[in-house]
Coordinates of C-alpha atoms and ligand atoms in Angstrom, one line a residue:
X1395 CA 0.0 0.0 0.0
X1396 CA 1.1 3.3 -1.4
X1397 CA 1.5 6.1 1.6
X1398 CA 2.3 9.7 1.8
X1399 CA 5.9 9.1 2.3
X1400 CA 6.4 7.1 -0.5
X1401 CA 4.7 9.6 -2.6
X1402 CA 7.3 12.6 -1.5
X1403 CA 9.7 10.1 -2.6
X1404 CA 8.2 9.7 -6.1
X1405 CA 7.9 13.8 -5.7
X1406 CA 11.9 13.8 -5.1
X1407 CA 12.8 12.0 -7.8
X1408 CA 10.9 13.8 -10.1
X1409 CA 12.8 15.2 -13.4
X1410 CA 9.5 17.3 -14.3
X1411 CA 9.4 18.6 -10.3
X1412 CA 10.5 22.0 -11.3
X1413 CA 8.5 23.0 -13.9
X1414 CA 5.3 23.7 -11.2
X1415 CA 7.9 26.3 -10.6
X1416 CA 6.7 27.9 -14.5
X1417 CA 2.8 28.0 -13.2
X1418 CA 1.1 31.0 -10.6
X1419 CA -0.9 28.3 -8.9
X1420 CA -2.9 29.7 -5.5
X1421 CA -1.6 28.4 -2.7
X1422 CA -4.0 26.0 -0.9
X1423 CA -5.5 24.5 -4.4
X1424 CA -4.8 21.1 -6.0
X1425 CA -5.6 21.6 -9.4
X1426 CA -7.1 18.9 -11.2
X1427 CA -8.6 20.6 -14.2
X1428 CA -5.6 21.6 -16.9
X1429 CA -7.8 19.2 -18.4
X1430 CA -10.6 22.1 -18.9
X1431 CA -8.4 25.3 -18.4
X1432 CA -4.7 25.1 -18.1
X1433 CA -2.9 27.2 -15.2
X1434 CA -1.1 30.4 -15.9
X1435 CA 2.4 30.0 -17.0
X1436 CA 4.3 32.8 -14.7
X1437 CA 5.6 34.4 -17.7
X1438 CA 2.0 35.1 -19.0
X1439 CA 1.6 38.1 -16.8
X1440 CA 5.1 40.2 -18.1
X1441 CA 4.0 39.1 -21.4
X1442 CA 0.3 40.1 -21.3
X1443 CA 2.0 43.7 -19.9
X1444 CA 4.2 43.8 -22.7
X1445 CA 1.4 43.6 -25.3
X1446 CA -0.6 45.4 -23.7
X1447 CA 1.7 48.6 -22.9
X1448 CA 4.6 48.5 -25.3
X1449 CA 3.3 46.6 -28.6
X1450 CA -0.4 48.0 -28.5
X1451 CA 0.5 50.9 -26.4
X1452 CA 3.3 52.4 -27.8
X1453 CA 4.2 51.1 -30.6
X1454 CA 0.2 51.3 -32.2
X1455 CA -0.6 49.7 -35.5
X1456 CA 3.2 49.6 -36.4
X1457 CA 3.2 46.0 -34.4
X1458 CA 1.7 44.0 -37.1
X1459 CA 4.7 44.3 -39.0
X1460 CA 7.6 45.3 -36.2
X1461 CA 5.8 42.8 -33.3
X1462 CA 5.1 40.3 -35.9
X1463 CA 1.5 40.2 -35.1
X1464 CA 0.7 39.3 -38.8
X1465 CA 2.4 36.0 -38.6
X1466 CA 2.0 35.2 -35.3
X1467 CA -0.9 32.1 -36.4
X1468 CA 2.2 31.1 -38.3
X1469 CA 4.7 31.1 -36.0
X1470 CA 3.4 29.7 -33.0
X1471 CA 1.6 26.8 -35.3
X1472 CA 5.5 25.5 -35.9
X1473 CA 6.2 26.3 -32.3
X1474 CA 3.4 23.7 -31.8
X1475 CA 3.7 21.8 -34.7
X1476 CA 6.4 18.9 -32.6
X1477 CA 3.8 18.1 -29.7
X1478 CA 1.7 16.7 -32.1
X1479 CA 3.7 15.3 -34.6
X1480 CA 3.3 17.9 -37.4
X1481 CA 6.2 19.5 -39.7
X1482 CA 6.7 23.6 -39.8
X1483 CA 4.2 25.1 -42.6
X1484 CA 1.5 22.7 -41.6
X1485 CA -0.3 24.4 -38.5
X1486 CA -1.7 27.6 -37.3
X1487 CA -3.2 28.8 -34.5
X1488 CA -6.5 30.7 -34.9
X1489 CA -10.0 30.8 -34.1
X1490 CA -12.0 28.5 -31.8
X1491 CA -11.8 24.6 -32.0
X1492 CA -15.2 24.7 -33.2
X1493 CA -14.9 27.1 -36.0
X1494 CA -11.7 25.1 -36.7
X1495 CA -13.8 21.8 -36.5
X1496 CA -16.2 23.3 -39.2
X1497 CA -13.7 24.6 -41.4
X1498 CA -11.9 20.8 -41.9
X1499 CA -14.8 19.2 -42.3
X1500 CA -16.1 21.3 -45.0
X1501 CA -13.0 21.2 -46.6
X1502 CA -12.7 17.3 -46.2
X1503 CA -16.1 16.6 -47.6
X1504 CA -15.4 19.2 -50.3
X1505 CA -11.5 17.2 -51.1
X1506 CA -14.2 13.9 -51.1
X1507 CA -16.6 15.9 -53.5
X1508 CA -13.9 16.9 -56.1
X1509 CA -11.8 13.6 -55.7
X1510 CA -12.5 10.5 -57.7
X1511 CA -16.8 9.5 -58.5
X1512 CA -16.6 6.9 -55.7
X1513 CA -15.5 9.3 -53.6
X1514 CA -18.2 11.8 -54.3
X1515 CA -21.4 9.8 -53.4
X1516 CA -20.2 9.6 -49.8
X1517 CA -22.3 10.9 -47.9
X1518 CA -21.9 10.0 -44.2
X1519 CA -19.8 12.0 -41.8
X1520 CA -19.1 9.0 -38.9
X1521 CA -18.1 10.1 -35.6
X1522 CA -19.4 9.1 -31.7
X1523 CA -22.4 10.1 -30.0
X1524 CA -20.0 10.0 -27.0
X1525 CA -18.3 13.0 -28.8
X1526 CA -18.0 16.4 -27.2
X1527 CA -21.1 18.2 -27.9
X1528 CA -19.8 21.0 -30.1
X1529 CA -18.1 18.4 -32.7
X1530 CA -21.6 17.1 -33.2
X1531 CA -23.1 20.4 -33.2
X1532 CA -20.9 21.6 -35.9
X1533 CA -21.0 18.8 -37.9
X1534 CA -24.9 19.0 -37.8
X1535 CA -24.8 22.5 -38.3
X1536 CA -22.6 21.7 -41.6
X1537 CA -25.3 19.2 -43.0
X1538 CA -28.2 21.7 -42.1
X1539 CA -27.0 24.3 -44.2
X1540 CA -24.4 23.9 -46.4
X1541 CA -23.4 20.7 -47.0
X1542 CA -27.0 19.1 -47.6
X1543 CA -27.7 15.3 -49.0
X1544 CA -24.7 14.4 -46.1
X1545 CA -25.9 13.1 -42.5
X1546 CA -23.7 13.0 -39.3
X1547 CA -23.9 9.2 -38.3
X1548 CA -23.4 8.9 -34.5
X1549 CA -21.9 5.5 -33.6
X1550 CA -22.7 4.6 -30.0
X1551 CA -20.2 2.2 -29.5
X1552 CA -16.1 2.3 -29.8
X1553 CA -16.5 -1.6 -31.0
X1554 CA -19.1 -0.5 -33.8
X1555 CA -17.0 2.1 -35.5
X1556 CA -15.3 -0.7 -37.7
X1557 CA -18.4 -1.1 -39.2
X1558 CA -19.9 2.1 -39.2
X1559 CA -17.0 2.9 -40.9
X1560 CA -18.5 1.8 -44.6
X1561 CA -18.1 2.6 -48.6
X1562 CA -20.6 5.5 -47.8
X1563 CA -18.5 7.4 -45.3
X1564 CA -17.1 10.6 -46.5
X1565 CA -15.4 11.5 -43.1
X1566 CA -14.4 10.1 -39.8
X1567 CA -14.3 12.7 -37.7
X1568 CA -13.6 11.5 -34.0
X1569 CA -11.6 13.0 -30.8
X1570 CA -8.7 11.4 -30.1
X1571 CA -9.3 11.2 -26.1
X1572 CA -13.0 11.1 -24.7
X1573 CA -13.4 14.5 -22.6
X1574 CA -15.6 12.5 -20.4
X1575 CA -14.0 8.7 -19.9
X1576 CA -10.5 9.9 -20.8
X1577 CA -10.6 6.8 -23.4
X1578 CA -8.1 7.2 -25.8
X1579 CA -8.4 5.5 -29.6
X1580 CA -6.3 3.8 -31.3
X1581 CA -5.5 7.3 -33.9
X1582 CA -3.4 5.2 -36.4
X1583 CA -5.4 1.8 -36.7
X1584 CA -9.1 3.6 -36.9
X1585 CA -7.4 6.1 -39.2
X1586 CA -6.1 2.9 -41.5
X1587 CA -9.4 1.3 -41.4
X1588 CA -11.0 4.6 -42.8
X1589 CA -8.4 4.9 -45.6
X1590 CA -9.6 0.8 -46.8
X1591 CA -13.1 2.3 -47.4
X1592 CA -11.5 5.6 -48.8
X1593 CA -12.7 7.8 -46.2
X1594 CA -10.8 11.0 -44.6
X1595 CA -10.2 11.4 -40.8
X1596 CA -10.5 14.3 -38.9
X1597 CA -9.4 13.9 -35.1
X1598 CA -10.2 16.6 -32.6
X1599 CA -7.0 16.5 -30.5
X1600 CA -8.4 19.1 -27.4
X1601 CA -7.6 16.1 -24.8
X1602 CA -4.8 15.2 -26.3
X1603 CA -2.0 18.1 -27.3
X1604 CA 0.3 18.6 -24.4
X1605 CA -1.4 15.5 -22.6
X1606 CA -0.4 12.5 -24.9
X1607 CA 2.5 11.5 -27.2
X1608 CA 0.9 12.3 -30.7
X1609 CA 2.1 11.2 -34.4
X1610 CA -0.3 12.8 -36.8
X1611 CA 2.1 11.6 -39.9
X1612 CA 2.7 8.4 -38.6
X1613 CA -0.4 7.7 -38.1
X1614 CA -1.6 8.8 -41.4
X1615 CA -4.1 11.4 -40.0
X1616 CA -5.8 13.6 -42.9
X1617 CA -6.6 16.8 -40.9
X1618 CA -6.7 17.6 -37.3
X1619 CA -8.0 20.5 -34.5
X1620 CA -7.8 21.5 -31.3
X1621 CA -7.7 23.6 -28.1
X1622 CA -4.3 25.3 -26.4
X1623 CA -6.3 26.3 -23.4
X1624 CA -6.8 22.9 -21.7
X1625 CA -3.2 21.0 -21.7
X1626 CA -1.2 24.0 -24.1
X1627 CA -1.9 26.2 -20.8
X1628 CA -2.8 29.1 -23.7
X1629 CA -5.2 31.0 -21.2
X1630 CA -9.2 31.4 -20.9
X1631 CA -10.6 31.0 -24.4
X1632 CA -6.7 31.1 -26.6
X1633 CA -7.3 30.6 -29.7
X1634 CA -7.1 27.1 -31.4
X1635 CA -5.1 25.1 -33.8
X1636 CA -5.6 23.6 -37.5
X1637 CA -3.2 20.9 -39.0
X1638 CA -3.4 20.6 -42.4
X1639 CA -0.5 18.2 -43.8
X1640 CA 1.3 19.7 -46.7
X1641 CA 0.4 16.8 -49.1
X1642 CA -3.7 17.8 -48.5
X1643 CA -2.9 22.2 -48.4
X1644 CA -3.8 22.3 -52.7
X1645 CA -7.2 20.8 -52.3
X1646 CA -8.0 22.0 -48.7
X1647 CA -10.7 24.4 -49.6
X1648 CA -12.4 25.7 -46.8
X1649 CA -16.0 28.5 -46.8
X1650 CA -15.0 30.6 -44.3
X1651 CA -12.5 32.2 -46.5
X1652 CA -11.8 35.8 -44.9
X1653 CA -9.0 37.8 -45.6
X1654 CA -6.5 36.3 -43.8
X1655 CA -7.1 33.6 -45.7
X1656 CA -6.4 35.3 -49.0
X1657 CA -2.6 34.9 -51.1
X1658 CA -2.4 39.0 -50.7
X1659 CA -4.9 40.6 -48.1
X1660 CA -3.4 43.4 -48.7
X1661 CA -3.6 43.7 -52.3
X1662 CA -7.4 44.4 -51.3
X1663 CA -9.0 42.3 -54.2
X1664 CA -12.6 42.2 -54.8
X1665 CA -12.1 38.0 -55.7
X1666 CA -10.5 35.5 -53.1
X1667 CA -7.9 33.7 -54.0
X1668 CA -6.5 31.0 -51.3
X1669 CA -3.2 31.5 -49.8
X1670 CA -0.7 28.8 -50.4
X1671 CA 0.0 26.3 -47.9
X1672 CA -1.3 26.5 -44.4
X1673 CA -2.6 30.5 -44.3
X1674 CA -5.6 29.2 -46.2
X1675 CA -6.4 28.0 -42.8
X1676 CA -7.1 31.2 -41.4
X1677 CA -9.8 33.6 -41.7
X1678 CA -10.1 36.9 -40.1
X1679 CA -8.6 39.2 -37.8
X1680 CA -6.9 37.6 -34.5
X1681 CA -7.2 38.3 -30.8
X1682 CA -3.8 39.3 -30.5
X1683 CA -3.1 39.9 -26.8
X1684 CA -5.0 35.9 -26.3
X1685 CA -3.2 34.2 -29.3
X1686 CA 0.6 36.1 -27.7
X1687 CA 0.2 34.5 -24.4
X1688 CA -0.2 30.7 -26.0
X1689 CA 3.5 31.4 -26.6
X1690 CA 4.2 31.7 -22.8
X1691 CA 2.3 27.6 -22.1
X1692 CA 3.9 26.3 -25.4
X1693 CA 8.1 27.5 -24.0
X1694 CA 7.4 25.2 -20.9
X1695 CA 6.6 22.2 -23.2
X1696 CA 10.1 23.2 -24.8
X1697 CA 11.7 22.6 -21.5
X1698 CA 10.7 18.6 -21.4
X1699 CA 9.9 16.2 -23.8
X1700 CA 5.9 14.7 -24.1
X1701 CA 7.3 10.9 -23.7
X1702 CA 9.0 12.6 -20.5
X1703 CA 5.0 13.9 -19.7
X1704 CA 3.5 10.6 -20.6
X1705 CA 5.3 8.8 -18.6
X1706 CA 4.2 10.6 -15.3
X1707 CA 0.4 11.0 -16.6
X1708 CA 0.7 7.2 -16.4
X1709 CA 1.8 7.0 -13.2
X1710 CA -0.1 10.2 -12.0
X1711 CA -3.2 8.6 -12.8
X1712 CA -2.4 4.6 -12.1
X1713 CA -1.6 6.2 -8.8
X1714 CA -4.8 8.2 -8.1
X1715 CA -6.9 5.1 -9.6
X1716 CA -5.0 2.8 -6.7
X1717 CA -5.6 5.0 -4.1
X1718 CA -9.3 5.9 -4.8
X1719 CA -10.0 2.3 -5.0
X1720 CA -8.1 1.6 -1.8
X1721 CA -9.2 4.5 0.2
X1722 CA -12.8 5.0 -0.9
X1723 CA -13.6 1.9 -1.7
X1724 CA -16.8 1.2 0.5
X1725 CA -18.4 4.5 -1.9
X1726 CA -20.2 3.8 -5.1
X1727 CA -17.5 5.1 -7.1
X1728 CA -17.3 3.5 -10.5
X1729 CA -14.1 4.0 -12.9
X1730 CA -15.3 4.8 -16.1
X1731 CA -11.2 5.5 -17.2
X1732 CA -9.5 2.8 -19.3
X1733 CA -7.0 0.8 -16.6
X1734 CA -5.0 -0.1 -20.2
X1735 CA -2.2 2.2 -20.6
X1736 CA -3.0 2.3 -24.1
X1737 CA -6.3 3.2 -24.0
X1738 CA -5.9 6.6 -21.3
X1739 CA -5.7 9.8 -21.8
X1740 CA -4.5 12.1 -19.2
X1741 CA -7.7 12.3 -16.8
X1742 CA -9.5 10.0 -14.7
X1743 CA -12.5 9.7 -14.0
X1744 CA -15.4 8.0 -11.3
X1745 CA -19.4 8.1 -11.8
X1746 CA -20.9 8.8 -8.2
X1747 CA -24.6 9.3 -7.7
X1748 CA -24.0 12.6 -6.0
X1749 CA -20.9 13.5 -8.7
X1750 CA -22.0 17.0 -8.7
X1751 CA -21.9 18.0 -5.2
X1752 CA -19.1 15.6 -4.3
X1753 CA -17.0 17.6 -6.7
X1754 CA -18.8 20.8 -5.1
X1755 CA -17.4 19.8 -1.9
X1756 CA -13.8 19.0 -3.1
X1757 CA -13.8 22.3 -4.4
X1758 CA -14.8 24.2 -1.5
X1759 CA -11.7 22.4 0.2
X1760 CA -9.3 22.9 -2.5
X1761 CA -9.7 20.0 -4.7
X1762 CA -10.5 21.2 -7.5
X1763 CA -11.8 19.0 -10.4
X1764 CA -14.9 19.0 -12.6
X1765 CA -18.4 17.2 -13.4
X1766 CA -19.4 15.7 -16.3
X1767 CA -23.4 14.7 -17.1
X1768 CA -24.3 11.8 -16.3
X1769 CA -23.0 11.6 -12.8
X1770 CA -18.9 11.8 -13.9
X1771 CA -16.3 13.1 -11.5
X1772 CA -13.8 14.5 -13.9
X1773 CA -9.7 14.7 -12.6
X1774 CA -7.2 16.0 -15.1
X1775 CA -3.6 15.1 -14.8
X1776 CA -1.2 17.5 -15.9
X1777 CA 2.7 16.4 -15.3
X1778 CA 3.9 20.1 -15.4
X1779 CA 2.9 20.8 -12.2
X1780 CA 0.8 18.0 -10.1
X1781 CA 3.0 16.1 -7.6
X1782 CA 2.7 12.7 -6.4
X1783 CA 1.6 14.1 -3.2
X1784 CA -1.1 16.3 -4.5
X1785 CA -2.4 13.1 -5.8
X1786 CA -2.2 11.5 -2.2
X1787 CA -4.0 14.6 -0.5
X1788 CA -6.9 15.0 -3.4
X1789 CA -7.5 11.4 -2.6
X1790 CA -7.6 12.2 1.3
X1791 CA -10.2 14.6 0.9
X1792 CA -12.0 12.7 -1.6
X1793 CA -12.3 10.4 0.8
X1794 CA -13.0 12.4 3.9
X1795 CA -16.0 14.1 2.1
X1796 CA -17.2 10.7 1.8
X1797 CA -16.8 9.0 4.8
X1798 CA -18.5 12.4 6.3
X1799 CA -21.1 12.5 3.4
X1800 CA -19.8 16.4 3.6
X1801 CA -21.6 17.4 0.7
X1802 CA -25.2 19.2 -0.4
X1803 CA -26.8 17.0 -2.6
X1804 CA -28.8 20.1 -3.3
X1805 CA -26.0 22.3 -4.5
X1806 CA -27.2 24.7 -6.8
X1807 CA -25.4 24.6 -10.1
X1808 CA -23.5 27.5 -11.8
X1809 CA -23.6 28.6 -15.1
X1810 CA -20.2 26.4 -16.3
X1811 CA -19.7 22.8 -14.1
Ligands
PLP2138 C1 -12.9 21.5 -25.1 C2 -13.4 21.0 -26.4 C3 -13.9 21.8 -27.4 C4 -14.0 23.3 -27.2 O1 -14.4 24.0 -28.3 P1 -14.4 25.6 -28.3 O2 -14.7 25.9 -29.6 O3 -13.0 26.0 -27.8 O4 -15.4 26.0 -27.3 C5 -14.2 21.2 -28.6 N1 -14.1 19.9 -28.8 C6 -13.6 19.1 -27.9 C7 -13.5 17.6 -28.1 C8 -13.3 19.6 -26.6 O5 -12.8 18.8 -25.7

């Protein structure tokens, strides 16, 4: 049995130990949820002055060209561009994940559309009903309006995808690690399986940039998305990423074709015309002071390595899963988290009948994770700054709050859980 000791060991012999060094964490608070909204990197606050004051400030509308501000999408999409297995030219950061979602799936179907006949009657965009909402929304949304004659199929099982997976699917659009169960799928297999029946994949990677190891090319991915304010640490609401490899930039077309989008915004044409490579992927105008402190979470990343990260999530979590089943056992807690290594993301989490306000309660005392519907505990592990003995002490007051049945079952809900 695991104690507190032999966690301040673990803590000790730590390589990543100093990096919660890099984070403004409040004193008094184990944070569980970089799953949700990364911590601040220390540097944000300097940096966030420095826009503010000197580049905006002083300096005025001269910064889109002497701050960089123009290619800043750019340039931060190659600083991201390793943690997920992309090359330099193939990423930038923009927009939300949602608006990023829409865009590469309307360019996918549209690459499907213009490719060979067999390719054009597809007609089924396959993804999970498990998925996060918005993926679904969007996808719906697509279908609804402008890409009518295609339906979003919503496959309710990991097991049924194979088959859902058929001559009629256009798309597989799926996220790479479950925002609720933390299960993670097997990106280069499913993404093979799509390619036999001649189908693209789109993987939403919000769960999994700065959290898992990731291989887009290796895997074979065909476009990809996601968030830097969960794991990347980019701050509230940071804009997003789009990866579009270089061999699918010519015939990535996408309708949400701004300006910033265009080969020469500047030139202030009446017609678009697409940017070559990855700038197609933009669209308008970016919230500069945001998109300038995703810098700030991406330099830690620069400090370690993410096989370095993986292999403390692993243990993070295996921990946490062996104490909570140790320690709180008599509770009707139920793991909904793959135990296979293989099959885990970076979170963990338990179904309680009273998830809400137990999580509630673990907040009020410093704990703080999140609740998912249907009864889900959530816990996000993020190696750059949880310790082995945060782990222990969450799981001490996880399990004081329910030996003491210290919480309000009727807990009124904010706005965001
Ligand atoms: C967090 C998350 C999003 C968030 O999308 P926004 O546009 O940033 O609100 C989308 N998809 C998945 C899978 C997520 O986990």
């Amino acid at each position: 049995m695991t104690t507190r000791t032999d966690c301040l060991a673990l803590d000790a012999q730590d390589l990543l130990a100093p990096l919660r060094a890099r984070f403004d964490l409040p004193q008094g608070v184990i944070y569980l949820d970089g799953n949700s909204l990364g911590a601040r990197p220390t540097t944000a606050l300097a940096r966030a002055q420095d826009v503010i004051a000197r580049e905006w400030g002083q300096d005025l509308i001269r910064s889109w060209n002497t701050a960089g501000w123009f290619d800043l999408p750019k340039r931060l999409g190659d600083r991201l561009a390793p943690l997920i297995g992309a090359r330099a030219g193939e990423v930038v950061i923009t927009d939300s994940t949602s608006l990023n979602l829409f865009k590469a799936l309307a360019a996918a179907l549209n690459m499907q559309a213009e490719g060979p006949p067999a390719s054009a009657a597809r007609r089924t965009i396959v993804t999970e009903r498990a998925n996060f909402p918005t993926d679904i929304y969007m996808a719906e949304g697509l279908a609804a309006w402008l890409a009518r004659g295609y339906s979003v199929r919503l496959v309710d099982r990991v097991d049924a995808l194979p088959a859902a997976i058929d001559a009629d699917c256009a798309v597989l659009m799926l996220t790479h690690v479950n925002y609720r169960t933390g299960y993670q799928h097997d990106m280069a297999q499913l993404t093979a399986l799509a390619h036999a029946q001649g189908a693209l994949t789109l993987w939403d990677l919000a769960h999994s940039a700065g959290a898992v190891p990731l291989d887009l090319h290796a895997a074979g991915a065909d476009l990809a998305v996601g968030c830097t304010y969960k794991y990347l640490n980019g701050g509230p609401g940071a804009p997003a990423f789009i990866w579009v490899p270089k061999h699918h930039q010519a015939a990535f077309c996408q309708p949400l074709a701004g300006w910033w989008g265009h080969r020469a915004p500047f030139a202030m044409a009446p017609g678009f015309a697409a940017a070559e490579g990855i700038g197609r992927a933009l669209c308008g105008t970016q919230p500069i002071v945001s998109l300038a402190l995703v810098e700030c979470g991406l330099e830690v990343f620069e400090e370690t390595d993410m096989e370095a990260i993986r292999a403390k999530s692993l243990a993070l979590t295996d921990l946490f899963i062996e104490l909570v089943e140790a320690r709180c056992g008599a509770h009707r807690l139920d793991l909904v988290t793959p135990r296979a290594h293989a099959r885990r993301g970076s979170q963990v989490s338990f179904t309680h009948p009273h998830g809400y306000a137990v999580i509630a309660a673990l907040i009020a005392r410093g704990v703080i994770g999140d609740y998912r519907e249907p009864a889900i505990m959530r816990f996000g592990f993020t190696p750059l700054y949880t310790s082995f003995a945060d782990v222990w002490d969450a799981v001490e007051i996880l399990r004081a709050v329910l030996d003491d049945k210290a919480y309000d079952v009727d807990a009124s809900r904010g706005a965001v859980t």
